[in-house]
Short mmCIF file of C-alpha atoms in Angstrom, two decimals:
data_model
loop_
_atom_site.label_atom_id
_atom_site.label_comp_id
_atom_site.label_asym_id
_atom_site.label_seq_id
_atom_site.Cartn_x
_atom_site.Cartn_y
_atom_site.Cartn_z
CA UNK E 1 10.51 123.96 82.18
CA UNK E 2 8.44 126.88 81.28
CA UNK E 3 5.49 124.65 81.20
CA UNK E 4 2.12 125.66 83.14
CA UNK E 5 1.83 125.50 86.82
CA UNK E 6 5.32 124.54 87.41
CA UNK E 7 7.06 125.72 90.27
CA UNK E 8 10.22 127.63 90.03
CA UNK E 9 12.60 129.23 92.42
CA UNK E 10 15.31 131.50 92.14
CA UNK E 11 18.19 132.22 94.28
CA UNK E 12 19.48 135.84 94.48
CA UNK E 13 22.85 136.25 95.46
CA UNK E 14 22.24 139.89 97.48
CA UNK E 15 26.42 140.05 97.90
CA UNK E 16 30.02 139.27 97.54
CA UNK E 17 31.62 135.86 98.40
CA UNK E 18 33.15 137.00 101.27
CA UNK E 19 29.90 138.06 102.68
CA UNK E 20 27.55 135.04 101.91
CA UNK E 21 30.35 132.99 103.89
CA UNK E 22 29.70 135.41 106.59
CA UNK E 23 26.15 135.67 106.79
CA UNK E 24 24.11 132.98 104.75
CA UNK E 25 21.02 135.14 104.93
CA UNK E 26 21.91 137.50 101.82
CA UNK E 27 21.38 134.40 99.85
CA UNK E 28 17.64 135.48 99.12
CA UNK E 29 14.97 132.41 97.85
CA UNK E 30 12.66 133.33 95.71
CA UNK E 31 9.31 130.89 94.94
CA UNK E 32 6.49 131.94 92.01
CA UNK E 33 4.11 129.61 89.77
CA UNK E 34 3.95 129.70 86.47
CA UNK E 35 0.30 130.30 85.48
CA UNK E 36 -1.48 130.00 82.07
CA UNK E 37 -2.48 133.14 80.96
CA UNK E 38 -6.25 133.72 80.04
CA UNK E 39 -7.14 133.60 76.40
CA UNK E 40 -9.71 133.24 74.12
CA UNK E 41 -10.51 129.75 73.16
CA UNK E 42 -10.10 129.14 69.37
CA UNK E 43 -13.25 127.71 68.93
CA UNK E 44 -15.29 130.80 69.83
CA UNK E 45 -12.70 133.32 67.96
CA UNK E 46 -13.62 131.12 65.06
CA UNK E 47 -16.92 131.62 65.95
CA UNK E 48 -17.04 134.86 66.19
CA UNK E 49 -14.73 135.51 63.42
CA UNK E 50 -17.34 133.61 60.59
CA UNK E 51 -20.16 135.81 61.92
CA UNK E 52 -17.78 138.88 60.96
CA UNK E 53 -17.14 137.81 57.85
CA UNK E 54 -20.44 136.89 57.80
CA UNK E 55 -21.51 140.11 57.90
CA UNK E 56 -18.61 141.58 55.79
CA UNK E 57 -19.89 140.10 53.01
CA UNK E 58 -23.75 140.80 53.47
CA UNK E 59 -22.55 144.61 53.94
CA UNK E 60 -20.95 144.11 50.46
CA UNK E 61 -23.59 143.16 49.09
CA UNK E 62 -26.20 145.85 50.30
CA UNK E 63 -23.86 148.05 49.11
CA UNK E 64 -23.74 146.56 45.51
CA UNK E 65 -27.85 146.62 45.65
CA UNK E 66 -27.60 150.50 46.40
CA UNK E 67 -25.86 150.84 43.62
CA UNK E 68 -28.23 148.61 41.57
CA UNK E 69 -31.79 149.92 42.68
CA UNK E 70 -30.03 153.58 42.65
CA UNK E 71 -32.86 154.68 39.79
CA UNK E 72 -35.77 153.27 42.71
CA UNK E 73 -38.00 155.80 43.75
CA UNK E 74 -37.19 155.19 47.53
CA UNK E 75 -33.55 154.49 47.12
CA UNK E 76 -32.84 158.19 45.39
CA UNK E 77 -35.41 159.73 47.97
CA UNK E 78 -33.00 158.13 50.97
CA UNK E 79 -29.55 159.77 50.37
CA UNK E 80 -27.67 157.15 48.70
CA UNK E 81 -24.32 158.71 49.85
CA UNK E 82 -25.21 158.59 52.90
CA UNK E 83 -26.05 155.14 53.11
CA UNK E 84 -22.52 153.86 51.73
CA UNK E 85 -21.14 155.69 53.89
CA UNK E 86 -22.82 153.68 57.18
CA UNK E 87 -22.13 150.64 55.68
CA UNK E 88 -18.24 151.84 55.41
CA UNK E 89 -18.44 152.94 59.18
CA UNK E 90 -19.97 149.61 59.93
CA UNK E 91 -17.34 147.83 58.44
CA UNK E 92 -14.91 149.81 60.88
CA UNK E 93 -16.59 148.23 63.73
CA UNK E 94 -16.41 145.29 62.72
CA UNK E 95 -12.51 145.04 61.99
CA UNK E 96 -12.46 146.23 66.10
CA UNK E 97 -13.56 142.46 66.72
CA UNK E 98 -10.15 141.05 65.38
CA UNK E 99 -8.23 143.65 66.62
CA UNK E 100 -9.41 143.23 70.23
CA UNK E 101 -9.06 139.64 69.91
CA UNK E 102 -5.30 140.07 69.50
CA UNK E 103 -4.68 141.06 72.60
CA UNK E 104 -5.66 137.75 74.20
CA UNK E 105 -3.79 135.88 71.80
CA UNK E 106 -0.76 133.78 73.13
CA UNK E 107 1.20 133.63 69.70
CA UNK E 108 0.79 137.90 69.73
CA UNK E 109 4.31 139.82 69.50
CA UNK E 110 4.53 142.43 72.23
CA UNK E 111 4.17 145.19 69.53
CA UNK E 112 1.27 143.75 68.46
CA UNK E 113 -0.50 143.71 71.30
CA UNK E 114 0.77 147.37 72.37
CA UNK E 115 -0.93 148.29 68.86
CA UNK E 116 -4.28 146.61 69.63
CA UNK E 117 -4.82 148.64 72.92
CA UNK E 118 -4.67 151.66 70.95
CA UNK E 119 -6.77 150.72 66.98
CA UNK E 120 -9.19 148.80 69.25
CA UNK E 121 -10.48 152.11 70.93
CA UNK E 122 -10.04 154.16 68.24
CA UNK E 123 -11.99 152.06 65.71
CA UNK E 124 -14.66 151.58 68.14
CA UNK E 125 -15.08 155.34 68.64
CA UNK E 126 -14.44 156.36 65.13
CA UNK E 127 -17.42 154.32 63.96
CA UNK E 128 -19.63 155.20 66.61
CA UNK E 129 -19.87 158.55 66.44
CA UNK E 130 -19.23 158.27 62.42
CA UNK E 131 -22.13 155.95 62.35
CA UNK E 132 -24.85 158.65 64.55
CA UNK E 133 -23.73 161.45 62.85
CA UNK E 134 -24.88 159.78 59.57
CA UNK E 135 -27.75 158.94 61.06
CA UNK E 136 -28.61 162.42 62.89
CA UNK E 137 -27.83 164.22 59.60
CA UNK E 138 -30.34 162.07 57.79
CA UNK E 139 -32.99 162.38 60.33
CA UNK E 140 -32.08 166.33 60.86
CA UNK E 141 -33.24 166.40 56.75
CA UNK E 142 -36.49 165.26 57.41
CA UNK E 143 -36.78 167.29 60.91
CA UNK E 144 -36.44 169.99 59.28
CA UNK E 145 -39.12 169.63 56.30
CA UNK E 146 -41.81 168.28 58.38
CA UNK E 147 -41.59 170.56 61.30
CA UNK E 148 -41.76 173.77 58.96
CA UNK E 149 -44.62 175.06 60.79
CA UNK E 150 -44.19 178.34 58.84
CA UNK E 151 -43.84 176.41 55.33
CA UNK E 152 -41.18 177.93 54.40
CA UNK E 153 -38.47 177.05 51.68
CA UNK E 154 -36.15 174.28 52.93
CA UNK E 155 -32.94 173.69 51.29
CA UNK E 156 -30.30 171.00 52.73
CA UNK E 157 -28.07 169.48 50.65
CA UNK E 158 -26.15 166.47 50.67
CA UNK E 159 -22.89 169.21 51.04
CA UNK E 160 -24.49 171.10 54.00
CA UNK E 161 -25.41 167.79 55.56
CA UNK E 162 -21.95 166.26 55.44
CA UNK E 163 -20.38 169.78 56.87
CA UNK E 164 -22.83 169.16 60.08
CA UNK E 165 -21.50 165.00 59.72
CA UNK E 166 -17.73 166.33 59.15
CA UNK E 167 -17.75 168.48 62.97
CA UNK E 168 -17.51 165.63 65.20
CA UNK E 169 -15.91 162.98 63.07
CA UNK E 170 -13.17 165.68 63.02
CA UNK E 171 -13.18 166.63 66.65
CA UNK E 172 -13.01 162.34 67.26
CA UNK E 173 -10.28 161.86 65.07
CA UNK E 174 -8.53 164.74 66.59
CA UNK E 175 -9.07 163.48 70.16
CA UNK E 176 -8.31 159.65 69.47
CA UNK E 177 -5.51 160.81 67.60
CA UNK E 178 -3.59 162.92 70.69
CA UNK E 179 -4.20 160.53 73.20
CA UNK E 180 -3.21 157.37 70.97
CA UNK E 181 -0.25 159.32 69.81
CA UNK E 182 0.93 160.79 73.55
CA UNK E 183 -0.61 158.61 75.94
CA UNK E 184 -0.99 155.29 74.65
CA UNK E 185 -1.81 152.38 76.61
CA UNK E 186 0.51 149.80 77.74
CA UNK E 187 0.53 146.08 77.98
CA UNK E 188 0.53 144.88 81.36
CA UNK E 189 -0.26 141.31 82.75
CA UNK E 190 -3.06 141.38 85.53
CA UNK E 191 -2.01 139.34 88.51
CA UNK E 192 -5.51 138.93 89.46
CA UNK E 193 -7.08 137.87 86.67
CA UNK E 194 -4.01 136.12 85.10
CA UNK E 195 -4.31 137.88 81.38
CA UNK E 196 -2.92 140.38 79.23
CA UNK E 197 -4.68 143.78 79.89
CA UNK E 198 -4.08 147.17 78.67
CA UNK E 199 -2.75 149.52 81.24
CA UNK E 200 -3.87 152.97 80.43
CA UNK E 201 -2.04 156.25 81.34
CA UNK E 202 -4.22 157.97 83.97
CA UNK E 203 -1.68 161.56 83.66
CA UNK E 204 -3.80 164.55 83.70
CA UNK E 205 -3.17 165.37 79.73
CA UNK E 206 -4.57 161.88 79.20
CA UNK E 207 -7.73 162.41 81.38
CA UNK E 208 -8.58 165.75 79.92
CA UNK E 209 -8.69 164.07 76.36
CA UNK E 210 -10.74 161.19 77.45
CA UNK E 211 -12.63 163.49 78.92
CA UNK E 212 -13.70 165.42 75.99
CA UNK E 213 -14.10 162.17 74.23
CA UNK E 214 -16.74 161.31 76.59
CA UNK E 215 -18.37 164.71 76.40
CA UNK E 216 -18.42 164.53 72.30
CA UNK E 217 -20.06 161.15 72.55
CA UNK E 218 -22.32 162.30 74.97
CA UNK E 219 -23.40 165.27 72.74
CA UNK E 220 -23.54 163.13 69.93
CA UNK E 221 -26.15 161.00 71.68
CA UNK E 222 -28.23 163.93 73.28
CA UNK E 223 -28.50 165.34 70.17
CA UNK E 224 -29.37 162.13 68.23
CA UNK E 225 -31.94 161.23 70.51
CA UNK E 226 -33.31 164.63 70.27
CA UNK E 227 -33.89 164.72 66.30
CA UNK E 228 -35.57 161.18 66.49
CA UNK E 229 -37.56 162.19 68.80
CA UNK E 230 -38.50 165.43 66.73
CA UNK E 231 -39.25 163.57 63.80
CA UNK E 232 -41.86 161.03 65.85
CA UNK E 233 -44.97 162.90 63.73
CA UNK E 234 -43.97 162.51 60.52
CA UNK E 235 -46.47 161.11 57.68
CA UNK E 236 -46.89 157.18 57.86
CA UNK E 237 -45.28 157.39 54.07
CA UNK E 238 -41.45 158.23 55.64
CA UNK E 239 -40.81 154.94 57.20
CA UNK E 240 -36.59 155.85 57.20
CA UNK E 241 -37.12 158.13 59.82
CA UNK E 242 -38.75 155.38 62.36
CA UNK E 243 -36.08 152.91 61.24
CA UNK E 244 -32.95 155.49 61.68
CA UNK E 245 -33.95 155.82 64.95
CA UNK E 246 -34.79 152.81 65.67
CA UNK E 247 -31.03 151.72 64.47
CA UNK E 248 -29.77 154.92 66.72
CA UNK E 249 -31.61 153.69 70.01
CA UNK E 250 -29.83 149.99 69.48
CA UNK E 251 -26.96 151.67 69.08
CA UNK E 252 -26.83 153.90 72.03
CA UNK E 253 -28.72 151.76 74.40
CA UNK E 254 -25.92 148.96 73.49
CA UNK E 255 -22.89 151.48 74.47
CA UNK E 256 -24.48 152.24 77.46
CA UNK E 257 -25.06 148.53 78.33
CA UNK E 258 -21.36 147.28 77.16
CA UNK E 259 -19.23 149.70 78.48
CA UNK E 260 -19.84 149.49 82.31
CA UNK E 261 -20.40 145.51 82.03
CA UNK E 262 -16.99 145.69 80.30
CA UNK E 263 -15.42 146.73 83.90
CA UNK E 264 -17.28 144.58 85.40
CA UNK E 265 -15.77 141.36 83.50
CA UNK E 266 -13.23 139.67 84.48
CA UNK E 267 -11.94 136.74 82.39
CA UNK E 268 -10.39 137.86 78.62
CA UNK E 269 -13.67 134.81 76.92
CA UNK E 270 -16.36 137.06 78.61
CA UNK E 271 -14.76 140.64 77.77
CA UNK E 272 -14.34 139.41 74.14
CA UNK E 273 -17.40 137.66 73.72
CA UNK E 274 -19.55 140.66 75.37
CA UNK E 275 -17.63 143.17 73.02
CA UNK E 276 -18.15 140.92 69.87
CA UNK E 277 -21.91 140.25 70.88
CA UNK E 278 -22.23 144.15 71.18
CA UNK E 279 -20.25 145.08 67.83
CA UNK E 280 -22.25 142.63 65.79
CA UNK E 281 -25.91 143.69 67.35
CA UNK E 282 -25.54 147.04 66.69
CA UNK E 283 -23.87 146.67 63.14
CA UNK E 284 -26.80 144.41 61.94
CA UNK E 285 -29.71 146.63 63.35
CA UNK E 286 -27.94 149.67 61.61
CA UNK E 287 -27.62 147.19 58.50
CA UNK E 288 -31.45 146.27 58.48
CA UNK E 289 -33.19 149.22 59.67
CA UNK E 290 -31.24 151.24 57.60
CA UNK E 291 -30.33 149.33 54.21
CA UNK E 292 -31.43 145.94 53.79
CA UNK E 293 -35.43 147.05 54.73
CA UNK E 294 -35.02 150.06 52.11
CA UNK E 295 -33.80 147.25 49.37
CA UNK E 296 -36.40 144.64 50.84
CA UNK E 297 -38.86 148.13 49.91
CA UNK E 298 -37.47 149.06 46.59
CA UNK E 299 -37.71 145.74 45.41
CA UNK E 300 -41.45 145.30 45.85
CA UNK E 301 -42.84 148.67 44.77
CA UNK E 302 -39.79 148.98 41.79
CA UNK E 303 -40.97 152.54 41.27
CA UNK E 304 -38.77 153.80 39.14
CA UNK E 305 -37.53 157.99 38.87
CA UNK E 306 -38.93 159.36 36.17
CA UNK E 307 -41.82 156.59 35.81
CA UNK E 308 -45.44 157.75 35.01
CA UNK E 309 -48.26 158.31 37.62
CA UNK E 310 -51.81 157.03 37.50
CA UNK E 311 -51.86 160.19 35.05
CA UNK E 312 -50.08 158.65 32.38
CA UNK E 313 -47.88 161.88 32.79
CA UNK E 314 -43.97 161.90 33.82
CA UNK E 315 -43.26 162.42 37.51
CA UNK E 316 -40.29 162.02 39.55
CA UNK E 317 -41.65 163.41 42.22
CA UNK E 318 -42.23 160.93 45.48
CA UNK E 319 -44.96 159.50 46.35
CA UNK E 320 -45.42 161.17 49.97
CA UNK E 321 -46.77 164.48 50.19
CA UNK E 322 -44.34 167.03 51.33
CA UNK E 323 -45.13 170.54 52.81
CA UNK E 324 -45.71 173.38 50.17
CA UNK E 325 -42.77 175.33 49.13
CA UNK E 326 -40.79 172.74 50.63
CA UNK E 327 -37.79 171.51 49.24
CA UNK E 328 -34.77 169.06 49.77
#
């Protein structure tokens, strides 16, 4: 009966014949209790799982209004590229919900389970420093017009941008990639807390990757926190640089919440509902500082490229005043 807490004992014959009719004592009882593992109940995967999709399908769409207010004044002015490429990041976060789900799933193979330890971390940390690299290159633009104290020609474009976005997205891929691919994790049941867990290698090649992994996210973060706070002056007109950092502090300050409370929970319902809480917080704050309140923007003004001024004459040029000489 492999039922829950049922009792079962074993009897390990430790010798031959001859010797357990000479000494009964290598006849060895053995006594455990089979537990129920700890799992996610189905109601709040469900849950969770609609708020995904949820938000799967409003990313979708944001990205389908991009494309459709693309000739908007404050759309063009906002890097389009850029912006579909957040929302594709975001939507790498969110498939880590799913995939970290699996590994509290009953009805998971073994293999399964194995692969979850390792495309959980590496989606997480793929979009995360995917996601504030976008962000930091966007803000970096702006830092770099409006704090031109010598007024100076300025010329970034969407090429040099993604080269500075491109460094560590490449150095995380190439990090994730080694340790997923020569230290992965294993699957291991913990006694304590009766559940599947993921046992990871603690060698010293593994440690020295997860170290620089930790030192590339904490660069990442530095340095984000340092362009929005360089770009704190700019004229009221550039609202995107208050909302990308806005979206960058939710971000960070989230990691920095979720990943010690992670340690510091114990049943598999409160690790994956404080991961899922975090993924989905920090996806919709990047979704509405970022996109939705630049449509929301577009929308009501509907100042076209190429419309005319109070003039009557052409003018693509945007609304804000921008530094003489300057250009981006």
């Amino acid at each position: 009966d492999y039922s829950p807490n049922v009792e079962v004992v074993l009897i390990l014959d430790n010798g031959t014949v001859e010797d357990r009719a000479r000494n009964p004592s290598v006849r060895t009882e053995v006594r455990f209790l089979l537990v129920e593992l700890s799992s996610v109940p189905d109601s709040m995967f469900w849950g969770i799982l609609a708020v995904v999709l949820t938000l799967v399908v409003v990313t979708v769409a944001a990205a389908a209004a991009l494309v459709h207010f693309a000739r908007l004044d404050i759309v063009r002015r906002s890097t389009p590229l850029f912006n579909h490429l957040i929302l594709i990041s975001n939507l790498f976060a969110l498939a880590a919900i799913p995939s970290f789900a699996t590994q509290f799933s009953p009805s998971t193979t073994h293999h399964l389970r194995e692969a979850s330890c390792v495309t959980f971390p590496f989606l997480l940390c793929f979009s995360f420093v995917t996601t504030l690299s976008l962000l930091i290159a966007r803000n970096f633009r702006l830092h770099k017009l409006f704090n031109n104290s010598q007024l100076t020609k300025v010329t970034l474009s969407n090429l040099d941008l993604l080269k500075m976005v491109a460094v560590p997205v490449t150095l995380n891929f190439f990090f994730t990639s080694l340790w997923a691919g020569m230290f992965p994790p294993k699957v291991g049941i913990s006694v304590e807390n009766n559940q599947w867990e993921c046992e990871m290698d603690m060698s010293t090649g593994a440690r020295v990757l997860m170290g620089l992994e930790l030192v590339l996210l904490s660069v990442v973060s530095i340095t984000g926190m340092f362009v929005c706070y360089s770009v704190r002056k700019v004229p009221k007109g550039w609202h995107e640089a208050r909302h990308i950092a806005y979206s960058f502090l939710v971000v960070v300050i989230t990691a920095a919440i979720v990943v010690p409370s992670f340690q510091l929970t114990a049943t598999a319902e409160s690790r994956f509902l404080l991961v899922s809480v975090a993924i989905i917080g920090a996806t919709s704050a990047t979704l509405f500082f970022v996109i939705i309140l630049k449509i929301i923007a577009g929308h009501r003004t509907g100042t076209r490229v190429g419309t005319t001024d109070s003039t009557g004459k052409g003018s693509s040029r945007p609304s804000t005043m921008s530094p003489p000489n300057a250009s981006i």
